Amino acid sequence: MSQVPVPRLARAIVVVVLAGFTSVYVLAGSALAIVAFGLQLVYVLRPLRRFRRPWLLVVQAIVGYAATLGFDTSVGLLGFLGGSLLLTPAWPLAPLVAVSAAVIGPVDPAISMVLVALVVYGLTRLTERVDEVHAARLALAMAAAAEERLRIATELSDGFGSGLAAISTGVRAVLGQPERAAEVLGEVVSTARRSLADARGAAAGYRASSLTPEMTTARAMLTAAGVTTEIRAGHREPLGPAGALLAAVLRETVTEAVRRNTARTCVIETTADAVEPGGMVRLRVTHDGAPTAEDGYLADLARQLEQAGGGLVTGLSAEGWLTVEAALPEGPVESTDDPGAYRLSVALLAAVLAGFVVKGLLIVPESLVVPAAACQVLIVAMQIRVINGRYMRALALMALLTYLPIPVFGKAWLGVAGFLAGPVLLAFRWTVAWPLVAAVMTSVTVSSVLLGLPLPVTVNYTVSTLVTGLVVYGLLELAQLVKELQEAREALARSAVVEERLRAARDLHDLLGHSLAAILLKCELARRLDPVRARAELEDVLAMAGKAEADLRVVSGGQQALSLAAEAESARSVLVAADIRVELDLAHDELPAEVENVLATVLREAVTNVLRHSSARHCAITTAAGEGTVRLAVRNDGVRSAGGRPGSSGIGNLTTRLAALDGRLGTACADGWFELTAEAPTPVPAG
């Protein structure tokens, strides 16, 4: 994706397209077209959006009709007004503007008015959607992680929660009825051993859903053995069951290479079918270690891969390098994608292209309408296909369909060149694309001269080629931007799920696994001791079971007391990653736990709002201690409205939390800065 921020790039595309439309009317002698262009920017540029008011539509109507009725400007200029109406609750008036255009002017300019209105509406809506998708990417990742945390918590509570409860019940029964110690302790030991095995299995399962940690471990092992290692990860996470088998293949291959100690270079590569989720994911390990006669350490894994619908192949390259390649079906990946915006972009592109086709067919001789329409439909199909990739074959076919029919259809076919200019801008770097577009425009000029067209008509066709190309490019580029953003957002959500599973795996192994292992050890020890000493061990088991239940809550995603300082550092990291300059100044003393928890929560919500609902470039986070109070302030320069988001449930929740502490939440807006403040008394009054 471009290094330019995506929302800014989207708005720049819209401005260029609107400027192209305006140039047509300016060249025709309408100075009011520049005014109409300036008014339209209010709907596109963020700093001007505060001027979106009903009176703006009135001014646009005055400018549009003054130009068309008073200065004989083409009624196509009314498309700016029609597009603006479609963007507001007054959209039912847009068809009336189209009707008035048909009454005032000929059919061709009236169609142009409808096309301009659709382009203005569609590009502006797509730009807003780009803003929304771009801003919501972090929120979606957080939601995906929270959902995965809830799923993990349910699984663990159903399994380990009942196991720990059974252990505690059994130990209490032994302490209350020593005569049943042998019988009950046997059951407790079995339960503890089963729970420990389940914990280790669950940890391995959560870890195995991702191949990335195993690749990191493999790199560490090889590097420690003096093997130069290169990792090329091209798969999507999480992999699910496929990850476990591929991780086993990688682990066995790397272990064998280290054991032989003959390899000096190793390349680990993963790829996945890019067509759609559910394709094949492939792992390839290549190293320069020579194989031995007793190779067969992967035979069992090869059978497992075959049973799972995949396969494993080993062989030697021409240079004598050993290659191990394993492939498995990726498995279904749940999509969090919202196809609405992408469908809108495709539908809008199809509608605009259809409008251009109708305009062209109006001047085609009746005897040639059918073949001309067939060629136009083929061109439209190629344009839709280009959305999914920059296909050179489609571009070559469009070039042929642009120039070969000109001797047959004459000047009616000159407008088709704009359909070629748009994909050219999309397919090549601008240093190459713009000279090619200039060549396309020159070809239109030469064709017009050869056809004997008047100079004004020649200029009109040449300029229209550029404008049509910009419109097509804008629609295609925004459609791709929306699609790429959605894919990036989904990838971020999948990464959050993987991170949550890896966190659960770490906690299961380090916390719950340790507690269960200690419980098992104590129970087995109690079985071999006399009743007096066994009782002391069993009392320890009860305490350990209570600790294990607390560990289970942590593994399930439960949070301990929040730290305002830690939350501030986390906020700094997130904001800096979003290219926002941060000023952090914490000047508060030690706070009661209740106050620190609430202020940390306020800070988290404030930073989330900065990321989601503003265009901030600077953010200041400060705390100050007064007489019996502490004050947190979060300021940013990306204000969109004076009151923030009054309907936000997050702000409402924070207000309620602070009110419970006799504190208060405030917002203020001045000089382009938005400030959220939270004040709470310290210490907290009793009750």
XYZ file of C-alpha atoms in Angstrom:
687
model
C 0.000 0.000 0.000
C 1.208 3.559 -0.596
C 3.383 5.279 1.997
C 0.898 8.165 1.954
C -1.734 7.683 4.712
C -4.632 5.845 3.096
C -7.434 8.307 4.042
C -5.344 11.220 2.750
C -4.650 9.372 -0.501
C -8.371 8.644 -0.923
C -9.290 12.323 -0.492
C -6.545 13.377 -2.898
C -7.984 11.041 -5.539
C -11.453 12.555 -5.105
C -10.112 16.117 -5.351
C -8.243 15.283 -8.575
C -11.337 13.685 -10.131
C -13.541 16.653 -9.206
C -10.909 19.025 -10.570
C -10.981 17.079 -13.834
C -14.741 17.514 -14.115
C -14.373 21.221 -13.349
C -11.727 21.709 -16.033
C -14.193 20.659 -18.740
C -16.600 23.460 -17.818
C -13.804 26.001 -17.258
C -12.444 25.324 -20.747
C -15.977 25.873 -22.032
C -15.840 29.369 -20.536
C -17.677 28.942 -17.201
C -15.902 30.697 -14.321
C -18.701 29.664 -11.951
C -17.516 26.056 -12.333
C -14.553 26.968 -10.104
C -16.972 28.179 -7.431
C -18.981 24.960 -7.734
C -15.749 22.979 -7.326
C -14.786 24.907 -4.193
C -18.205 24.335 -2.633
C -17.963 20.612 -3.387
C -14.711 20.340 -1.439
C -16.689 20.969 1.749
C -17.996 17.395 1.449
C -14.520 15.938 0.875
C -11.922 17.713 3.020
C -12.062 17.168 6.778
C -11.240 20.756 7.839
C -14.154 22.054 5.755
C -16.783 19.534 6.852
C -17.973 21.829 9.646
C -19.522 23.988 6.913
C -21.909 21.191 5.893
C -25.160 23.032 6.488
C -28.483 23.320 4.635
C -27.519 26.778 3.410
C -24.614 25.198 1.504
C -27.079 23.329 -0.725
C -28.906 26.588 -1.395
C -25.649 28.269 -2.441
C -24.783 25.309 -4.670
C -28.203 25.489 -6.318
C -27.817 29.235 -6.951
C -24.357 28.759 -8.489
C -25.419 25.770 -10.600
C -28.586 27.234 -12.056
C -26.990 30.670 -12.517
C -24.269 29.050 -14.615
C -26.639 26.928 -16.712
C -29.475 29.444 -17.163
C -27.545 32.712 -17.071
C -24.229 31.839 -18.739
C -25.232 28.945 -21.004
C -23.026 26.413 -19.178
C -23.701 22.725 -19.799
C -26.276 21.258 -17.436
C -23.706 18.633 -16.521
C -22.461 21.139 -13.933
C -25.655 20.479 -11.960
C -24.166 17.058 -11.176
C -22.268 18.696 -8.300
C -25.583 19.768 -6.777
C -27.168 16.361 -7.417
C -24.256 14.531 -5.792
C -24.362 16.815 -2.752
C -28.081 16.211 -2.336
C -27.499 12.446 -2.420
C -25.075 12.880 0.491
C -27.668 14.605 2.697
C -31.150 13.853 4.060
C -32.450 15.989 1.197
C -31.585 13.221 -1.297
C -35.192 12.948 -2.641
C -34.575 16.306 -4.356
C -31.756 14.856 -6.499
C -34.130 13.302 -9.102
C -35.800 16.721 -9.463
C -32.425 18.239 -10.335
C -31.938 15.501 -12.945
C -35.372 16.234 -14.415
C -34.586 19.960 -14.563
C -31.318 19.162 -16.360
C -33.225 17.137 -18.943
C -35.647 20.044 -19.446
C -32.944 22.700 -19.722
C -30.420 20.901 -21.894
C -30.075 18.133 -24.505
C -30.062 14.440 -23.600
C -26.275 14.011 -23.688
C -25.466 16.748 -21.114
C -28.373 15.543 -18.959
C -26.819 12.068 -18.862
C -23.519 13.727 -17.969
C -25.263 15.454 -15.059
C -26.460 12.102 -13.711
C -22.996 10.585 -14.115
C -21.312 13.498 -12.341
C -23.827 13.215 -9.488
C -23.176 9.478 -9.135
C -19.410 9.988 -9.206
C -19.554 12.798 -6.619
C -21.782 10.743 -4.330
C -19.876 7.487 -4.764
C -16.377 8.874 -4.376
C -17.338 10.875 -1.294
C -19.062 7.896 0.322
C -16.108 5.630 -0.479
C -13.740 8.176 1.059
C -15.830 8.219 4.226
C -15.819 4.426 4.248
C -12.033 4.394 3.885
C -11.863 6.681 6.950
C -14.160 4.377 8.933
C -12.375 1.152 8.005
C -8.972 2.706 8.651
C -10.049 4.045 12.058
C -11.797 0.832 13.142
C -8.903 -1.529 12.463
C -7.610 -1.397 16.043
C -11.091 -1.655 17.528
C -11.798 -4.759 15.436
C -8.561 -6.366 16.594
C -9.498 -5.639 20.216
C -12.966 -7.102 19.674
C -11.543 -10.224 18.028
C -9.131 -10.707 20.920
C -11.931 -10.212 23.452
C -14.120 -12.752 21.659
C -11.268 -15.268 21.586
C -10.576 -14.600 25.265
C -14.222 -15.343 26.080
C -14.105 -18.571 24.066
C -10.914 -19.660 25.838
C -12.415 -18.783 29.223
C -15.474 -20.934 28.490
C -13.341 -23.888 27.422
C -11.063 -23.665 30.435
C -13.855 -23.112 32.945
C -15.770 -26.136 31.694
C -12.661 -28.341 31.832
C -10.168 -27.205 34.428
C -12.724 -25.474 36.642
C -14.550 -28.744 37.301
C -11.225 -30.575 37.742
C -9.995 -28.139 40.384
C -13.354 -28.288 42.135
C -13.127 -32.108 42.221
C -9.598 -31.924 43.666
C -10.682 -29.518 46.424
C -13.759 -31.634 47.237
C -11.692 -34.817 47.393
C -9.049 -33.289 49.655
C -11.712 -31.965 52.026
C -13.286 -35.424 52.108
C -9.953 -36.970 53.101
C -9.413 -34.371 55.809
C -12.923 -35.017 57.154
C -12.803 -38.829 56.820
C -9.214 -40.048 57.168
C -10.339 -43.671 56.947
C -11.176 -43.125 53.237
C -7.815 -41.519 52.474
C -6.443 -44.274 50.253
C -9.563 -44.523 48.088
C -10.225 -40.786 47.705
C -6.579 -39.788 47.251
C -6.332 -42.219 44.362
C -9.190 -40.414 42.645
C -7.667 -37.004 43.451
C -4.306 -38.037 42.007
C -6.004 -39.319 38.847
C -7.921 -36.059 38.485
C -4.788 -33.957 39.046
C -2.785 -36.038 36.556
C -5.572 -35.793 33.968
C -5.925 -32.028 34.511
C -2.169 -31.531 34.144
C -2.148 -33.515 30.904
C -5.125 -31.516 29.651
C -3.381 -28.242 30.545
C -0.268 -29.232 28.639
C -2.368 -30.463 25.734
C -4.413 -27.259 25.648
C -1.264 -25.147 25.772
C 0.198 -27.128 22.891
C -3.091 -26.807 21.004
C -3.259 -23.025 21.386
C 0.381 -22.745 20.407
C 0.021 -25.129 17.467
C -2.702 -22.995 15.895
C 0.140 -20.677 14.885
C 3.210 -21.752 12.962
C 5.097 -18.509 13.613
C 6.362 -19.366 17.139
C 7.765 -22.674 15.852
C 9.552 -20.800 13.061
C 11.065 -18.454 15.642
C 12.213 -21.413 17.735
C 13.686 -23.077 14.656
C 15.682 -19.958 13.807
C 17.050 -19.826 17.371
C 18.087 -23.502 17.291
C 19.803 -23.200 13.913
C 21.545 -19.947 14.767
C 22.858 -21.446 18.001
C 24.259 -24.332 15.927
C 26.071 -21.900 13.610
C 23.625 -22.266 10.715
C 22.783 -19.125 8.722
C 18.973 -19.055 8.618
C 16.488 -17.166 6.468
C 12.748 -17.065 7.238
C 10.143 -16.243 4.573
C 6.652 -16.334 6.075
C 3.864 -16.151 3.505
C 0.968 -17.879 5.295
C -2.038 -16.536 7.194
C -2.474 -17.040 10.911
C -4.042 -18.827 12.672
C -3.677 -22.134 10.841
C -5.604 -24.310 13.285
C -4.969 -28.087 13.072
C -2.786 -27.598 9.999
C -0.397 -25.548 12.125
C 0.207 -28.457 14.514
C 1.265 -30.881 11.787
C 3.385 -28.360 9.907
C 5.023 -27.307 13.172
C 5.887 -30.972 13.831
C 7.447 -31.303 10.351
C 9.481 -28.139 10.898
C 10.581 -29.234 14.365
C 11.689 -32.694 13.229
C 13.503 -31.372 10.146
C 15.397 -28.702 12.067
C 16.232 -31.081 14.940
C 17.670 -33.598 12.480
C 19.699 -30.895 10.719
C 21.162 -29.739 14.028
C 21.883 -33.355 15.082
C 23.812 -34.109 11.878
C 25.747 -30.840 12.180
C 26.480 -30.739 8.450
C 24.262 -27.815 7.420
C 25.622 -24.288 7.180
C 22.711 -22.529 5.474
C 18.959 -23.079 5.873
C 15.894 -21.429 4.319
C 12.452 -21.858 5.916
C 9.570 -20.686 3.746
C 5.779 -20.822 3.977
C 3.279 -20.005 1.243
C -0.490 -20.114 0.963
C -2.837 -20.140 -1.994
C -3.894 -16.530 -2.560
C -7.172 -17.372 -4.254
C -9.298 -17.705 -1.145
C -9.220 -19.118 2.404
C -9.376 -22.895 2.485
C -6.584 -23.436 -0.071
C -3.281 -25.207 0.550
C -0.631 -23.928 2.917
C 2.912 -25.119 2.211
C 6.049 -25.353 4.328
C 9.409 -25.739 2.603
C 12.670 -26.279 4.503
C 15.862 -26.280 2.438
C 19.405 -26.691 3.792
C 22.821 -27.743 2.551
C 23.224 -30.635 5.000
C 23.824 -33.946 3.243
C 21.213 -36.690 3.900
C 22.200 -40.065 5.332
C 21.266 -43.608 4.390
C 18.989 -44.053 7.394
C 16.703 -41.138 6.503
C 13.123 -41.949 7.468
C 12.520 -39.793 10.504
C 9.568 -38.110 8.726
C 7.796 -41.327 7.679
C 5.181 -41.163 10.445
C 4.486 -37.476 9.795
C 4.162 -38.183 6.068
C 1.349 -40.671 6.826
C -0.404 -38.142 9.081
C -0.173 -35.449 6.401
C -1.608 -37.811 3.797
C -4.497 -38.736 6.090
C -5.188 -35.004 6.587
C -5.480 -34.421 2.846
C -1.943 -33.144 2.281
C 1.439 -34.617 1.528
C 5.157 -34.529 2.235
C 7.959 -34.647 -0.328
C 11.723 -34.779 0.228
C 14.436 -34.512 -2.385
C 17.792 -33.115 -3.439
C 18.300 -30.042 -5.597
C 20.863 -29.871 -8.386
C 23.264 -28.188 -5.961
C 22.860 -31.056 -3.474
C 20.607 -29.194 -1.027
C 18.046 -31.228 0.893
C 14.459 -29.993 0.506
C 11.539 -31.012 2.696
C 8.153 -29.730 1.521
C 4.872 -30.319 3.365
C 1.414 -29.173 2.229
C -1.960 -29.209 3.979
C -5.416 -27.723 3.405
C -5.480 -24.408 5.241
C -8.913 -25.000 6.677
C -11.760 -22.496 6.839
C -10.854 -19.026 8.098
C -13.666 -17.011 9.576
C -13.880 -13.712 7.749
C -14.543 -10.445 9.552
C -14.770 -8.596 6.260
C -17.629 -6.242 5.535
C -18.332 -6.513 1.793
C -20.747 -3.552 1.736
C -18.239 -0.852 0.784
C -16.541 -3.030 -1.810
C -19.884 -3.932 -3.398
C -20.786 -0.231 -3.426
C -17.579 0.596 -5.272
C -18.120 -2.150 -7.848
C -21.787 -1.243 -8.356
C -20.909 2.435 -8.691
C -18.172 1.696 -11.221
C -20.557 -0.457 -13.249
C -23.261 2.259 -13.176
C -20.862 5.022 -14.257
C -19.363 2.877 -17.009
C -22.865 2.028 -18.211
C -23.653 5.750 -18.338
C -20.589 6.449 -20.459
C -21.575 3.566 -22.739
C -25.058 5.031 -23.243
C -23.536 8.446 -24.037
C -21.313 6.867 -26.668
C -24.088 4.800 -28.239
C -26.261 7.912 -28.707
C -24.053 9.047 -31.598
C -23.397 5.628 -33.146
C -25.320 4.967 -36.406
C -28.344 2.722 -35.827
C -26.929 -0.014 -38.049
C -23.828 -0.263 -35.851
C -25.439 -0.026 -32.407
C -25.405 -3.789 -31.730
C -21.699 -4.426 -32.506
C -20.748 -1.184 -30.736
C -22.717 -2.224 -27.646
C -21.051 -5.661 -27.685
C -17.596 -4.072 -27.748
C -18.558 -1.655 -24.962
C -19.856 -4.478 -22.762
C -16.552 -6.320 -23.210
C -14.630 -3.185 -22.229
C -16.800 -2.743 -19.114
C -16.146 -6.376 -18.155
C -12.392 -5.769 -18.462
C -12.703 -2.656 -16.282
C -14.486 -4.622 -13.526
C -11.823 -7.318 -13.715
C -9.022 -4.815 -13.212
C -10.362 -4.103 -9.694
C -8.982 -7.436 -8.484
C -5.528 -6.957 -9.977
C -3.544 -5.142 -12.605
C -3.981 -7.661 -15.415
C -1.811 -6.851 -18.407
C -3.873 -9.108 -20.685
C -7.025 -7.165 -19.868
C -5.155 -3.922 -20.535
C -3.886 -5.181 -23.886
C -7.393 -6.266 -24.895
C -8.787 -2.860 -23.911
C -6.117 -1.168 -26.052
C -7.168 -3.230 -29.066
C -10.853 -2.474 -28.452
C -9.999 1.225 -28.132
C -8.227 1.713 -31.476
C -9.292 -1.038 -33.893
C -13.010 -0.023 -34.057
C -12.287 3.694 -34.787
C -12.336 3.244 -38.612
C -15.728 1.508 -38.269
C -17.497 3.684 -35.682
C -15.713 7.001 -36.388
C -15.884 9.861 -33.871
C -18.435 7.960 -31.756
C -15.581 5.713 -30.610
C -13.110 8.432 -29.579
C -14.601 8.658 -26.073
C -13.606 5.035 -25.395
C -9.978 6.097 -24.982
C -10.818 7.385 -21.499
C -11.628 3.809 -20.484
C -8.053 2.890 -21.398
C -6.449 5.855 -19.599
C -7.938 4.896 -16.206
C -6.487 1.360 -15.970
C -3.164 2.658 -17.333
C -2.934 5.033 -14.359
C -3.698 2.095 -12.081
C -1.362 -0.432 -13.666
C 1.917 1.491 -13.777
C 3.982 3.803 -11.619
C 3.095 7.415 -12.228
C 6.447 8.110 -13.891
C 5.406 5.605 -16.533
C 1.620 5.992 -16.396
C 1.373 9.722 -17.097
C 3.497 9.605 -20.280
C 1.314 6.712 -21.453
C -1.846 8.707 -20.693
C -0.365 11.647 -22.591
C 0.228 9.279 -25.504
C -3.414 8.110 -25.343
C -4.603 11.751 -25.375
C -2.305 12.503 -28.298
C -3.716 9.541 -30.199
C -7.223 10.909 -29.675
C -6.131 14.314 -31.011
C -4.520 12.736 -34.087
C -7.577 10.535 -34.719
C -9.866 13.571 -34.471
C -7.755 15.478 -37.005
C -7.721 12.503 -39.376
C -11.508 12.277 -39.069
C -11.748 15.968 -39.999
C -13.355 17.127 -36.760
C -13.442 20.854 -35.882
C -10.859 22.194 -33.405
C -13.323 22.718 -30.482
C -14.598 19.150 -30.877
C -11.025 17.828 -31.020
C -10.107 19.682 -27.837
C -13.280 18.413 -26.141
C -12.522 14.776 -26.981
C -8.891 15.146 -25.851
C -9.785 16.707 -22.502
C -12.670 14.275 -22.000
C -10.215 11.403 -22.419
C -8.246 12.674 -19.427
C -11.369 13.369 -17.337
C -12.900 9.966 -18.080
C -9.570 8.333 -17.274
C -9.400 10.141 -13.948
C -12.963 9.094 -13.082
C -12.294 5.449 -13.935
C -8.965 5.543 -12.094
C -10.573 7.122 -9.033
C -13.303 4.500 -8.879
C -10.887 1.617 -9.456
C -8.291 2.919 -6.991
C -10.827 3.600 -4.228
C -12.358 0.163 -4.733
C -8.913 -1.380 -4.323
C -8.136 0.814 -1.304
C -11.319 -0.330 0.423
C -10.536 -3.967 -0.352
C -6.908 -3.689 0.793
C -7.956 -1.920 3.995
C -10.510 -4.602 4.772
C -7.914 -7.328 4.171
C -5.411 -5.493 6.377
C -8.044 -5.028 9.073
C -8.925 -8.726 8.944
C -5.241 -9.675 9.112
C -4.848 -7.457 12.176
C -7.843 -9.152 13.810
C -6.390 -12.598 13.046
C -3.078 -11.497 14.530
C -4.892 -10.383 17.681
C -6.546 -13.813 17.941
C -3.168 -15.521 17.508
C -1.630 -13.312 20.198
C -4.487 -14.133 22.559
C -4.040 -17.870 21.964
C -0.307 -17.619 22.508
C -0.907 -15.675 25.727
C -3.270 -18.404 26.905
C -0.700 -21.046 25.971
C 2.029 -19.262 27.939
C -0.190 -18.788 30.980
C -1.427 -22.379 30.868
C 2.123 -23.659 30.830
C 3.677 -21.216 33.297
C 0.813 -20.634 35.744
C -1.818 -23.347 35.739
C 0.574 -26.083 34.649
C 2.934 -25.243 37.480
C 0.112 -25.235 40.039
C -1.313 -28.556 38.837
C 2.141 -30.160 38.825
C 2.660 -29.028 42.431
C -0.790 -30.350 43.418
C -0.042 -33.717 41.800
C 3.311 -33.920 43.581
C 1.770 -33.075 46.979
C -1.072 -35.588 46.559
C 1.297 -38.401 45.609
C 3.490 -37.481 48.557
C 0.498 -37.529 50.923
C -0.334 -41.106 49.837
C 3.073 -42.268 51.099
C 3.075 -40.425 54.437
C 1.532 -41.173 57.793
C -1.860 -39.533 58.508
C -0.416 -36.641 60.564
C 2.157 -35.572 57.990
C -0.256 -36.315 55.128
C -2.784 -33.894 56.638
C -0.255 -31.048 56.475
C 0.450 -31.819 52.820
C -3.255 -31.970 51.983
C -3.861 -28.602 53.610
C -1.163 -27.261 51.298
C -3.021 -28.863 48.397
C -6.178 -26.947 49.333
C -4.227 -23.675 49.304
C -2.647 -24.620 45.978
C -6.055 -25.437 44.502
C -7.261 -21.970 45.499
C -4.192 -20.448 43.841
C -4.789 -22.595 40.754
C -8.343 -21.237 40.512
C -6.904 -17.705 40.601
C -4.399 -18.746 37.914
C -7.287 -20.077 35.852
C -8.978 -16.681 35.989
C -5.780 -15.014 34.750
C -5.368 -17.572 31.952
C -9.001 -16.943 30.993
C -8.218 -13.272 30.476
C -9.037 -11.882 33.884
C -7.219 -8.660 34.685
C -5.362 -7.744 37.793
C -5.375 -4.216 39.206
C -4.587 -1.652 36.488
C -1.604 0.658 36.694
C -2.042 4.212 35.422
C 1.682 4.518 34.685
C 1.728 1.225 32.758
C -1.403 2.225 30.848
C 0.211 5.565 29.960
C 3.297 3.832 28.579
C 1.085 1.466 26.602
C -0.862 4.469 25.259
C 2.384 6.145 24.236
C 3.445 3.024 22.325
C 0.125 2.721 20.475
C -0.051 6.419 19.587
C 3.539 6.534 18.350
C 2.790 3.492 16.191
C -0.099 5.504 14.704
C 2.367 8.320 13.838
C 1.045 10.609 16.576
C 3.560 12.651 18.563
C 3.073 12.084 22.296
C 3.881 14.270 25.303
C 3.702 12.301 28.548
C 3.945 14.011 31.946
C 2.778 12.036 34.990
C 2.969 14.067 38.193
C 0.625 12.200 40.526
C 1.440 10.496 43.802
C 0.551 6.963 44.806
C -3.179 6.460 44.282
C -5.801 4.207 45.854
C -6.443 1.119 43.751
C -10.031 2.179 42.918
C -8.907 5.593 41.635
C -5.990 4.163 39.643
C -8.221 1.543 38.008
C -10.796 4.131 36.913
C -8.231 6.664 35.649
C -6.402 3.933 33.728
C -9.727 2.965 32.156
C -10.418 6.622 31.267
C -7.000 6.892 29.634
C -7.577 3.725 27.616
C -10.935 4.986 26.322
C -9.513 8.440 25.551
C -6.651 7.010 23.518
C -9.044 4.696 21.673
C -11.156 7.734 20.734
C -8.069 9.618 19.560
C -7.241 6.717 17.252
C -10.773 6.093 16.016
C -12.496 9.461 15.876
C -9.912 12.131 15.119
C -7.109 13.063 12.746
C -4.670 13.926 15.520
C -0.977 14.435 14.934
C -0.156 15.445 18.523
C -1.425 14.138 21.843
C -0.551 15.214 25.399
C -1.213 12.981 28.422
C -0.717 14.628 31.808
C -1.604 14.031 35.435
C -1.482 16.476 38.318
C -2.107 16.118 42.036
C -3.936 18.789 43.994
C -5.238 19.019 47.524
C -7.103 15.756 47.900
C -7.642 15.320 44.139
C -5.881 13.901 41.104
C -6.502 15.147 37.567
C -5.890 13.310 34.285
C -5.952 15.250 30.996
C -5.708 13.918 27.442
C -5.431 16.580 24.697
C -5.178 16.093 20.934
C -5.184 18.379 17.899
C -7.444 16.227 15.730
C -10.776 17.624 16.899
C -13.821 16.962 14.701
C -16.566 18.356 16.903
C -16.759 20.468 20.009
C -18.521 17.844 22.034
C -16.651 14.733 21.049
C -19.085 11.853 20.638
C -22.003 12.613 22.952
C -23.676 9.318 22.155
C -20.624 7.223 22.943
C -21.367 4.468 25.442
C -17.688 4.531 26.447
C -17.931 8.161 27.607
C -21.152 7.361 29.450
C -19.536 4.423 31.237
C -16.573 6.560 32.267
C -18.865 9.258 33.633
C -20.652 6.638 35.728
C -17.378 5.151 37.015
C -16.053 8.555 38.080
C -19.364 9.535 39.662
C -19.118 6.461 41.884
C -15.880 7.951 43.256
C -17.356 11.470 43.575
C -15.277 12.439 40.579
C -16.230 14.017 37.264
C -15.468 13.802 33.548
C -15.122 16.905 31.382
C -14.542 17.784 27.723
C -13.467 21.018 26.094
C -12.607 22.230 22.609
C -10.516 25.300 21.780
C -8.183 26.369 18.964
C -8.445 23.035 17.204
C -7.588 20.993 20.324
C -9.913 18.590 22.084
C -9.330 17.859 25.760
C -10.816 15.159 27.966
C -10.270 15.521 31.702
C -11.018 13.250 34.636
C -10.827 14.343 38.271
C -11.188 12.091 41.278
C -10.728 12.638 45.005
C -7.875 10.904 46.782
C -8.140 9.207 49.141
C -11.579 7.910 48.207
C -14.207 8.794 50.856
C -15.517 5.808 52.802
C -18.534 4.254 51.164
